[in-house]
Coordinates of C-alpha atoms in Angstrom, one line a residue:
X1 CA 50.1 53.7 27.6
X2 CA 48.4 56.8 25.8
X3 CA 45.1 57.0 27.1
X4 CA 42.6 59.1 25.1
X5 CA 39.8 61.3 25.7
X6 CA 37.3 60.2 23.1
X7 CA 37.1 58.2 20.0
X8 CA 34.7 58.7 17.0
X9 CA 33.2 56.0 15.3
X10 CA 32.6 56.9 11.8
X11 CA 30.1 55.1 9.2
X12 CA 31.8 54.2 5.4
X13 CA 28.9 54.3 3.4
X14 CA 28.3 53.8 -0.7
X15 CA 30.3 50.4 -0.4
X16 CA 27.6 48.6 -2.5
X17 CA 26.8 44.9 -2.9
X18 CA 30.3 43.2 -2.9
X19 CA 30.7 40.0 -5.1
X20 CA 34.1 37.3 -5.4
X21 CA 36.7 38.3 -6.2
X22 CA 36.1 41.9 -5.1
X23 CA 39.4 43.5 -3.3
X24 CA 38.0 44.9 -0.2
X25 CA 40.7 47.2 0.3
X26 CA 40.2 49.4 -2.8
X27 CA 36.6 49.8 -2.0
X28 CA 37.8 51.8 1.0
X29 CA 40.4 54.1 -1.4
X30 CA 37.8 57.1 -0.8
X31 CA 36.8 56.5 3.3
X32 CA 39.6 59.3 4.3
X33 CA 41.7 57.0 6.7
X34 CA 43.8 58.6 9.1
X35 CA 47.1 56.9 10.7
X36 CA 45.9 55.1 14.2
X37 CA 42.4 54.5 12.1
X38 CA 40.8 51.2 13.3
X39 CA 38.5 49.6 10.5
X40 CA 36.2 47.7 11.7
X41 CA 34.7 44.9 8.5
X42 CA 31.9 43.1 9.0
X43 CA 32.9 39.8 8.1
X44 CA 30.0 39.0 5.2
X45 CA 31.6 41.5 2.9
X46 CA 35.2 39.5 3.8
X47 CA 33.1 36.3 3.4
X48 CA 31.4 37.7 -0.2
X49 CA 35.0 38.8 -1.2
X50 CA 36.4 35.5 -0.7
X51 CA 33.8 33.3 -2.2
X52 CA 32.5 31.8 0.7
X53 CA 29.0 32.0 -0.4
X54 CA 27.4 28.6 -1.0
X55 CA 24.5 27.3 -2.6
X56 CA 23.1 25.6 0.3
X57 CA 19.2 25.0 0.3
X58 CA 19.9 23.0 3.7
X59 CA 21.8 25.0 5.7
X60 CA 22.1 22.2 8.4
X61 CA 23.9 20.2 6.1
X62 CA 26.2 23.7 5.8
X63 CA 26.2 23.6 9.8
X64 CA 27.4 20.1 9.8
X65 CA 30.2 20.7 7.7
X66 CA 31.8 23.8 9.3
X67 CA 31.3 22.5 13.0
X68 CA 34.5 21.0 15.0
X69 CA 32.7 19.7 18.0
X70 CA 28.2 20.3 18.6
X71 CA 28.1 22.2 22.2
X72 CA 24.9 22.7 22.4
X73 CA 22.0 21.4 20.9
X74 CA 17.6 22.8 21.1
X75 CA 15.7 22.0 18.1
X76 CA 17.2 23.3 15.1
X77 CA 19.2 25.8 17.1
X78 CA 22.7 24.5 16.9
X79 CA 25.8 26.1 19.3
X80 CA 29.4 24.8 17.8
X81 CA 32.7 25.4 18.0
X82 CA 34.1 26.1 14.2
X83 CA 37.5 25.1 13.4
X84 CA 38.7 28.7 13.8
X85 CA 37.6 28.2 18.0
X86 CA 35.0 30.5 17.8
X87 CA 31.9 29.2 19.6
X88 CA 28.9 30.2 18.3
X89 CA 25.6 29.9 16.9
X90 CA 25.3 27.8 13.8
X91 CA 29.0 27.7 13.3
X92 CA 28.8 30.8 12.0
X93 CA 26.4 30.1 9.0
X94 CA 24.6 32.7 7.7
X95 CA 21.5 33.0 5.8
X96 CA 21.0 36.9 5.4
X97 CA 21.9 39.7 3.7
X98 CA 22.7 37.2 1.1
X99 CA 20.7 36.0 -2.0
X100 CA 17.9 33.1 -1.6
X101 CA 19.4 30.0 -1.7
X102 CA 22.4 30.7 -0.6
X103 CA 24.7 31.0 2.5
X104 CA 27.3 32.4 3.5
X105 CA 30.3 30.6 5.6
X106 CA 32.9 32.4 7.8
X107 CA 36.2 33.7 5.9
X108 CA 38.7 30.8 5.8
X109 CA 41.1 32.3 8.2
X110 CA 39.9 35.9 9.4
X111 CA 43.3 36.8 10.9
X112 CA 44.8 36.7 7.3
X113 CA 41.8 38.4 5.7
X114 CA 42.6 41.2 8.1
X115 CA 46.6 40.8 7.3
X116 CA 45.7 41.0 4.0
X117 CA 43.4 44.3 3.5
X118 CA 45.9 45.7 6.1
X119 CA 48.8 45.7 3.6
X120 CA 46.8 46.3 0.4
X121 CA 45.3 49.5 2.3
X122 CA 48.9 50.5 3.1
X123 CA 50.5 49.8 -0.5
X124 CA 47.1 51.8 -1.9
X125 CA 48.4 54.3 0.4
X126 CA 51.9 53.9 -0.9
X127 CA 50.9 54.1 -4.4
X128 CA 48.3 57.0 -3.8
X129 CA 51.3 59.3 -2.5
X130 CA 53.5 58.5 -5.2
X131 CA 51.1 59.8 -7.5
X132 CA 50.3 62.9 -5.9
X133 CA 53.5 63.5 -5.2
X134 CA 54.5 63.4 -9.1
X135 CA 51.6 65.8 -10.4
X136 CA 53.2 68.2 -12.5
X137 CA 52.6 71.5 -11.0
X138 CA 55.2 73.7 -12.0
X139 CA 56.5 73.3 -8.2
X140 CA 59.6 71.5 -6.8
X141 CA 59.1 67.7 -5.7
X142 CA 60.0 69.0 -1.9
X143 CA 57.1 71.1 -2.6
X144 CA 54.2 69.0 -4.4
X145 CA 55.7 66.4 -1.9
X146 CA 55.1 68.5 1.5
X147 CA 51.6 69.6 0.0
X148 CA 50.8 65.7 -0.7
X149 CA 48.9 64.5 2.3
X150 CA 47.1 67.8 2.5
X151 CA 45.6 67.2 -1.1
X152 CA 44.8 64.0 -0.7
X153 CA 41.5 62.8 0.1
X154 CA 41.6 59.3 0.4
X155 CA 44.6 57.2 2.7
X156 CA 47.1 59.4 4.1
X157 CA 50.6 59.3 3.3
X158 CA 52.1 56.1 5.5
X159 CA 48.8 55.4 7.1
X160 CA 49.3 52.3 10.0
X161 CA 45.6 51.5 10.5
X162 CA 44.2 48.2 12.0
X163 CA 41.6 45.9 11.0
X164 CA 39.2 44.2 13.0
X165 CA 36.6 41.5 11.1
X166 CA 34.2 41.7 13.3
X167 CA 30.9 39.1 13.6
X168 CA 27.4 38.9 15.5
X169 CA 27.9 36.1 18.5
X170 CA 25.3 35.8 21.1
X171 CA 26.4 35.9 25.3
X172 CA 25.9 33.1 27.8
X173 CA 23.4 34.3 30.1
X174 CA 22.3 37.4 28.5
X175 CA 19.5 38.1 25.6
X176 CA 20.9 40.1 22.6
X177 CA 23.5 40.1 20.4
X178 CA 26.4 41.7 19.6
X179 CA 29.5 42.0 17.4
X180 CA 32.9 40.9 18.4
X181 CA 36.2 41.1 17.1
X182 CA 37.1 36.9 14.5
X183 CA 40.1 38.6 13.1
X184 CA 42.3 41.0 13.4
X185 CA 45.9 42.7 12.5
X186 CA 47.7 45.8 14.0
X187 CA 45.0 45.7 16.8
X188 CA 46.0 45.1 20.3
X189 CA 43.5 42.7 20.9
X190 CA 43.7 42.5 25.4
X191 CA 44.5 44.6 27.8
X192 CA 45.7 42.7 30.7
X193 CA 45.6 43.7 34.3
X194 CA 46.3 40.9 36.1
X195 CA 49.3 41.2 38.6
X196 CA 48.1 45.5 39.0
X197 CA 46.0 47.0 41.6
X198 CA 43.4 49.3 41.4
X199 CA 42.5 52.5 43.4
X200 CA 42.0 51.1 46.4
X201 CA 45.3 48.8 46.3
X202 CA 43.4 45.4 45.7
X203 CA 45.2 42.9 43.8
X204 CA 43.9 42.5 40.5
X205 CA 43.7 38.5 39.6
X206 CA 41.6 38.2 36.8
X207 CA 40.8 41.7 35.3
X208 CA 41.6 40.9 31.2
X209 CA 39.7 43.4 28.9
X210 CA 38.6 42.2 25.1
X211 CA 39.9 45.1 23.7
X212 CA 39.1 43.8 19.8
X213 CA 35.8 42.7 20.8
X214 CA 35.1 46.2 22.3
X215 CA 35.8 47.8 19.6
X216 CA 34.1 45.5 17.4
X217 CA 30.8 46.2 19.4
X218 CA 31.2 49.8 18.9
X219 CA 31.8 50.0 15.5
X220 CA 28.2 47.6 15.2
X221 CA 26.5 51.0 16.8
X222 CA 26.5 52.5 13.5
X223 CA 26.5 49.8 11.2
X224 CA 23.5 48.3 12.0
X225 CA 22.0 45.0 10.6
X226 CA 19.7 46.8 7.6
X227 CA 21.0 49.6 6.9
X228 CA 23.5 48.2 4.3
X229 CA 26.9 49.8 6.3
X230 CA 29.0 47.1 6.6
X231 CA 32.4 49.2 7.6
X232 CA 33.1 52.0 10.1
X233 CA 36.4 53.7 11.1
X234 CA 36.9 54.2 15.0
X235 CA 39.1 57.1 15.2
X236 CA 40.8 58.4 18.6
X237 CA 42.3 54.8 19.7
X238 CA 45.8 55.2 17.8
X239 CA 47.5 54.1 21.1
X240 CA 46.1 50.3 20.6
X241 CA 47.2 50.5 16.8
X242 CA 50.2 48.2 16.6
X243 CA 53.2 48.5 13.9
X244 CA 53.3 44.5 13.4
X245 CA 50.2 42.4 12.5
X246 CA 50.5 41.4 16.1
X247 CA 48.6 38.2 17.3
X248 CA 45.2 38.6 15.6
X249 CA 42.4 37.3 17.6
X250 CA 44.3 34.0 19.0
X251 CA 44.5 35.8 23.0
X252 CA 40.7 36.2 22.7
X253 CA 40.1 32.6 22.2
X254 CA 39.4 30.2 25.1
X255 CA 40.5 27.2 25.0
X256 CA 38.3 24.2 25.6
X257 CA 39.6 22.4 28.3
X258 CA 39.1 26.2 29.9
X259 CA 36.2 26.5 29.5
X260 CA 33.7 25.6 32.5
X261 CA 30.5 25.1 30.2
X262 CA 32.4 23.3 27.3
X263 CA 29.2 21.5 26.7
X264 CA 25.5 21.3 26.5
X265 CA 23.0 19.6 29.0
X266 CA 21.9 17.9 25.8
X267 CA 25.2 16.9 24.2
X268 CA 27.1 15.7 27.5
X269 CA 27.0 12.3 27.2
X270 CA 27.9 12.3 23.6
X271 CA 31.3 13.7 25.2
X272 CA 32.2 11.2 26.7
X273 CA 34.5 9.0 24.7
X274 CA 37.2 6.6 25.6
X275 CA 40.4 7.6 26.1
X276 CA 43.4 5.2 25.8
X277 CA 46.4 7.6 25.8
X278 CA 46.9 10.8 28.4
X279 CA 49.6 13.3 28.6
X280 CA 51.7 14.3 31.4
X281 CA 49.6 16.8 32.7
X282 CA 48.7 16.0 36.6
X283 CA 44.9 15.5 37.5
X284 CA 43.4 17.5 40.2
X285 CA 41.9 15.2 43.1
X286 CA 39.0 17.0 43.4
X287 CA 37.6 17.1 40.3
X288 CA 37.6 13.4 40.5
X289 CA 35.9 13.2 43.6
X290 CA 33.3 15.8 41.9
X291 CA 33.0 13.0 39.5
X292 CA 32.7 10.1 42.0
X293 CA 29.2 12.5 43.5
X294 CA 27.7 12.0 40.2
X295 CA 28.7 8.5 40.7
X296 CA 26.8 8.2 43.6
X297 CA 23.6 10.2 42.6
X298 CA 22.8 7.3 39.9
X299 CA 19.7 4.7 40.6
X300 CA 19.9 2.0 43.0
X301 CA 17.6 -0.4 44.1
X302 CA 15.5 -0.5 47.1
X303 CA 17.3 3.1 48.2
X304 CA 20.5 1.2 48.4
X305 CA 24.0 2.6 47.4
X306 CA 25.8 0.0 45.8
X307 CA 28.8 2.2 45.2
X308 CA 32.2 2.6 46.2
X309 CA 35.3 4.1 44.6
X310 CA 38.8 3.7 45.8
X311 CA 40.7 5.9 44.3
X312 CA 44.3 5.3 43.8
X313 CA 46.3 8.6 43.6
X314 CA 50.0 6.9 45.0
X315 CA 52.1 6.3 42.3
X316 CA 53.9 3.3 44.2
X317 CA 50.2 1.6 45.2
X318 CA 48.9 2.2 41.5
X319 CA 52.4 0.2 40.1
X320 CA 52.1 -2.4 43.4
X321 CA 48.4 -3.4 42.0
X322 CA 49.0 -3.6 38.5
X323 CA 52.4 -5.8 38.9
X324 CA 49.9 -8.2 41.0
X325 CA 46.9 -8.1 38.4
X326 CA 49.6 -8.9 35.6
X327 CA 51.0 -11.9 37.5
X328 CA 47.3 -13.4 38.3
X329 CA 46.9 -12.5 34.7
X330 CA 49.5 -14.4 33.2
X331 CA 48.9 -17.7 35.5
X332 CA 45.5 -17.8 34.3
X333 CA 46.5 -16.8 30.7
X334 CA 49.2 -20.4 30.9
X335 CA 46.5 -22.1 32.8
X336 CA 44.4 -21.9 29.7
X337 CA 47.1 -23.2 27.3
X338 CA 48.1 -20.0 25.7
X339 CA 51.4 -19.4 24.5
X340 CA 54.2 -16.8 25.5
X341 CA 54.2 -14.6 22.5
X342 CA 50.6 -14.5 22.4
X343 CA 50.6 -13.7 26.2
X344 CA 52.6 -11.2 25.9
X345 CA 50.7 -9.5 23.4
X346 CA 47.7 -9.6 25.8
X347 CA 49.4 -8.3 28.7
X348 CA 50.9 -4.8 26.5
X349 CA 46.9 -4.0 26.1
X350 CA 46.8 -2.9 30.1
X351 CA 49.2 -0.3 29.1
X352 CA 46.4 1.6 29.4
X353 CA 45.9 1.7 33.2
X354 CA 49.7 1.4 33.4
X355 CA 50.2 4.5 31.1
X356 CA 47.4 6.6 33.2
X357 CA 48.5 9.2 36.1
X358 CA 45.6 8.4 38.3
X359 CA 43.1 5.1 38.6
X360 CA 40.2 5.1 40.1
X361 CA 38.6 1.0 40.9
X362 CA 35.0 1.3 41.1
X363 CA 33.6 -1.7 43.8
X364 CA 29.8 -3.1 43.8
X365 CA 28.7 -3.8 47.3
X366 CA 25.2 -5.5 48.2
X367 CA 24.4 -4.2 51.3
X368 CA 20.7 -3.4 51.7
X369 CA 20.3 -6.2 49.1
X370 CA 17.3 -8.9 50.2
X371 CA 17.9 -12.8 50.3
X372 CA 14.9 -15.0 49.0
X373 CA 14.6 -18.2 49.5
X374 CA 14.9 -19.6 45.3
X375 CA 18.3 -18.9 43.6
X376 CA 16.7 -17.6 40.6
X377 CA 15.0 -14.5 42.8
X378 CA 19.0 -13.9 44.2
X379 CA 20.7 -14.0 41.0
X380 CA 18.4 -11.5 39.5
X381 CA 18.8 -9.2 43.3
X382 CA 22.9 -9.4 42.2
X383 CA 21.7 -8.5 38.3
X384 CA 20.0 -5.1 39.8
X385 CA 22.8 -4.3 42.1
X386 CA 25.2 -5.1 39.2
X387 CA 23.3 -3.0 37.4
X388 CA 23.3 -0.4 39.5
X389 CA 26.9 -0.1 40.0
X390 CA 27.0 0.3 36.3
X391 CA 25.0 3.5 36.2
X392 CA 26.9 4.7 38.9
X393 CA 30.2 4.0 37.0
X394 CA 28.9 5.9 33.5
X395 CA 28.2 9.0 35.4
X396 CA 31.7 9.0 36.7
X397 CA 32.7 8.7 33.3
X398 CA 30.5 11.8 31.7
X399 CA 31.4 13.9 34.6
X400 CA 35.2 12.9 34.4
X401 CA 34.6 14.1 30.7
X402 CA 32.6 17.5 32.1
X403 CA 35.7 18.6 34.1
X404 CA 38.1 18.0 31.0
X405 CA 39.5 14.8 31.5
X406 CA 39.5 11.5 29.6
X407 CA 39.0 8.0 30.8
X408 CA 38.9 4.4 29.9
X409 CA 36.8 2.0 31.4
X410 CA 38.7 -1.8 31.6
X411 CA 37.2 -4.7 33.3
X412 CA 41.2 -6.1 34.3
X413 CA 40.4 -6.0 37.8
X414 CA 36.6 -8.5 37.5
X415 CA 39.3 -11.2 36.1
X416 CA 41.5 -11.4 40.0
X417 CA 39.3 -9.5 42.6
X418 CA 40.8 -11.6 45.4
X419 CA 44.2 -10.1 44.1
X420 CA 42.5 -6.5 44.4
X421 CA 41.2 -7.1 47.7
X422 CA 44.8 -7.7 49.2
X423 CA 46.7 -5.4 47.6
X424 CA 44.4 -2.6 48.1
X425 CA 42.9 -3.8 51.6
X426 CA 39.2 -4.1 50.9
X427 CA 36.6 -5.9 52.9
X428 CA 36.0 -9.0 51.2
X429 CA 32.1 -7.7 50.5
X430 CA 33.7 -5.4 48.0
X431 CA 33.5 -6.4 44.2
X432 CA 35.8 -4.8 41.7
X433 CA 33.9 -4.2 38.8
X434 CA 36.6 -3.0 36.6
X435 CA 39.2 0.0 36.9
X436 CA 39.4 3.3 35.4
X437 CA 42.4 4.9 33.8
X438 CA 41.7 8.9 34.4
X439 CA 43.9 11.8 33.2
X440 CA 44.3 14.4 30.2
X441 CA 44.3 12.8 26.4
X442 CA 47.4 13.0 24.7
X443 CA 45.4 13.8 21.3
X444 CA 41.8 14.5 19.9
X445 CA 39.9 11.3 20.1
X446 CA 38.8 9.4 17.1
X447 CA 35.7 10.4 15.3
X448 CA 32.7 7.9 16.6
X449 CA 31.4 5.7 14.0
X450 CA 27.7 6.8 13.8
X451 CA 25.0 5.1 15.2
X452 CA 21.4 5.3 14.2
X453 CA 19.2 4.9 17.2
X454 CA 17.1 3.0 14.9
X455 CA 19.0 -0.4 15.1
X456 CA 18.7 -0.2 18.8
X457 CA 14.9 0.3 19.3
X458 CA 11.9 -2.6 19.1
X459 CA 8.7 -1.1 19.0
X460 CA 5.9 -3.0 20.5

């Protein structure tokens, strides 16, 4: 790898207001590019361009319709993740340096908007040199073509430039913004060190530079916000401009189940959803039992902890109990008169836990609980221990969600606890209250029907 000793970054100025339809790559024909030229768009004149301006007086409704999942939520401050992956501030909807009443939504699909001026600025280029080169001067066409890219003033004769879209995201943990790289073509877009050492011979295990995004925040140096510059050329980089399109801005994305902080304080609980199908994918132990110390950190009564999970991480003792709870199952089933086919039908709906690398059978214990001397006073004690187990069990199930994984709560094992008690040797004090199925979902979850909050609330 070339590396350089300096780069300029160079402002393109007298662009204008850009409208639909406008081709964004002939309003650069007079910027002077030079081959290894990075041009760096700001993604409102890609967005303009493309007609992605929308009359939207409520731009929440706007918000609403380009966000893929809510992150975070604070008043009218929304963070989302678009379809694109980008996460970001009000998926990306923008309400300035456009006209009133309108808004302006990210391009479509900002790796092909950079594709796209890419070639057009090379076949301007093309056509450009053709043209020069057949000026009738009175000179040979070895001539008038050798004196071609000194003449001209505009793209140079088979100019490889990349393009970076760049827009404004804020940082996690740090005030201010700046602009990063939400397309790009012919960039290299990381520079990965992992697997190297530095000076000193230490192992480098997680060193992965944002290239693209680097660049992007450059170019924003002399751009600015209001002073109407909404391209620059960084010149001096050649050695990170690529022949091919390359990968666009794909590396730069995190994935979500990545991603430590995947959601909001305030939006947590809305992410947890039930999960009836998992992949392959193993599930790591411990973040199950970081799941089972939210568990524990849920209400109780009288400072008691009503809690216990057994978790069942052996493949054999998983298949052992669920062979038992589907035999009780089916003698109770044809103790209540119900057919075989109908049975049968009943019985596939465990799949669920059977399907499921890793169960986890959450027990209600009432130690610490008081005895009183009227029935009605010890049914409602076993009500708030009950209870309590309950809260206990939904924040397994949010924190289960937190660390990326899905889960489905089913109540199978209420139905033959004597069964569960054998198989898995618990004391006979310990009530199942259900099992878990735990591990990765196979696909998106279902949207949630809405609910207003509304139909839920009496007000005295």
């Amino acid at each position: 790898m070339t590396t350089p000793t300096g780069f300029q970054v160079i402002p393109v100025t007298g662009i204008g207001e850009v409208r639909p339809g406008d081709d964004i790559a002939a309003l650069l024909s007079g910027a002077g590019l030079r081959d290894g030229d990075i041009v760096v768009i700001t993604s409102k004149i890609v967005s303009k361009a493309e007609g992605r301006v929308r009359h939207a007086p409520d731009r929440m409704r706007a918000i609403e319709e380009e966000t893929e999942r809510v992150v975070a939520r604070r008043g009218d401050t929304v963070i989302s993740q678009t379809r694109h992956g980008f996460v970001m501030a009000a998926a990306g909807v923008d309400a300035s340096n456009t006209e009133p009443g309108t808004v302006l939504l990210l391009p479509e699909d900002p790796d092909a908007s950079a594709r796209l001026i890419r070639a057009k600025l090379r076949e301007n280029a093309g056509a450009r040199a053709g043209a020069n080169t057949g000026k009738s001067t009175g000179k040979s066409t070895a001539q008038n073509s050798g004196e071609s890219t000194a003449q001209n003033s505009g793209v140079n004769v088979g100019v490889n430039v990349g393009v970076i879209v760049s827009d404004t995201f804020g940082r996690p943990w740090r005030n201010g913004l700046t602009d990063v790289a939400i397309g790009a073509a012919g960039v290299r877009p990381l520079d990965d060190f992992r697997g190297t050492a530095d000076s000193y011979g230490n192992q480098l295990s997680a060193t992965v530079t944002a290239l693209a995004d680097e660049i992007a925040a450059a170019a924003e140096l002399v751009k600015g916000k209001l002073d109407g510059v909404p391209v620059a050329i960084v010149r001096g980089l050649a050695h990170l401009v690529t022949e091919d399109d390359g990968p666009g801005v794909a590396p730069l994305i995190r994935p979500a189940d990545e991603d430590l902080f995947r959601y909001g304080s305030r939006d947590v609980v809305f992410a947890r959803r039930t999960i009836r199908e998992f992949s392959g994918k193993p599930v790591d132990p411990e973040a199950v039992r970081r799941a089972v110390a939210a568990g524990i950190a849920a209400p109780a009564p009288h400072h008691t902890t009503p809690w216990r999970f057994v978790l069942l991480e052996s493949p054999e003792v998983r298949t052992k109990l669920l062979d038992a709870m589907r035999e009780a199952w089916i003698e109770d089933l044809r103790g209540d008169g119900f057919t075989e086919e109908s049975i049968a039908k009943r019985v596939r709906r465990g799949d669920v836990l059977r399907n499921a690398p890793y169960l986890v059978v959450p027990c209600l214990v009432m130690e610490g609980s008081h005895t009183y001397r009227d029935e009605r006073r010890n049914a409602a004690e076993r009500e708030m221990f009950t209870v309590a187990t309950g809260a206990g069990v939904e924040n397994l199930l949010i924190q289960l969600a937190v660390e990326g994984l899905g889960s489905a709560w089913v109540s199978s094992t209420m139905f033959c606890r004597p069964v569960v008690r054998e198989v898995l040797d618990l004391p006979d004090s310990w009530d199942p209250m259900g099992c878990v199925a735990v591990g990765h979902a196979a696909a998106p979850p279902r949207e949630r029907a809405p609910r207003d909050p509304g139909d839920f609330i009496v007000t005295r």
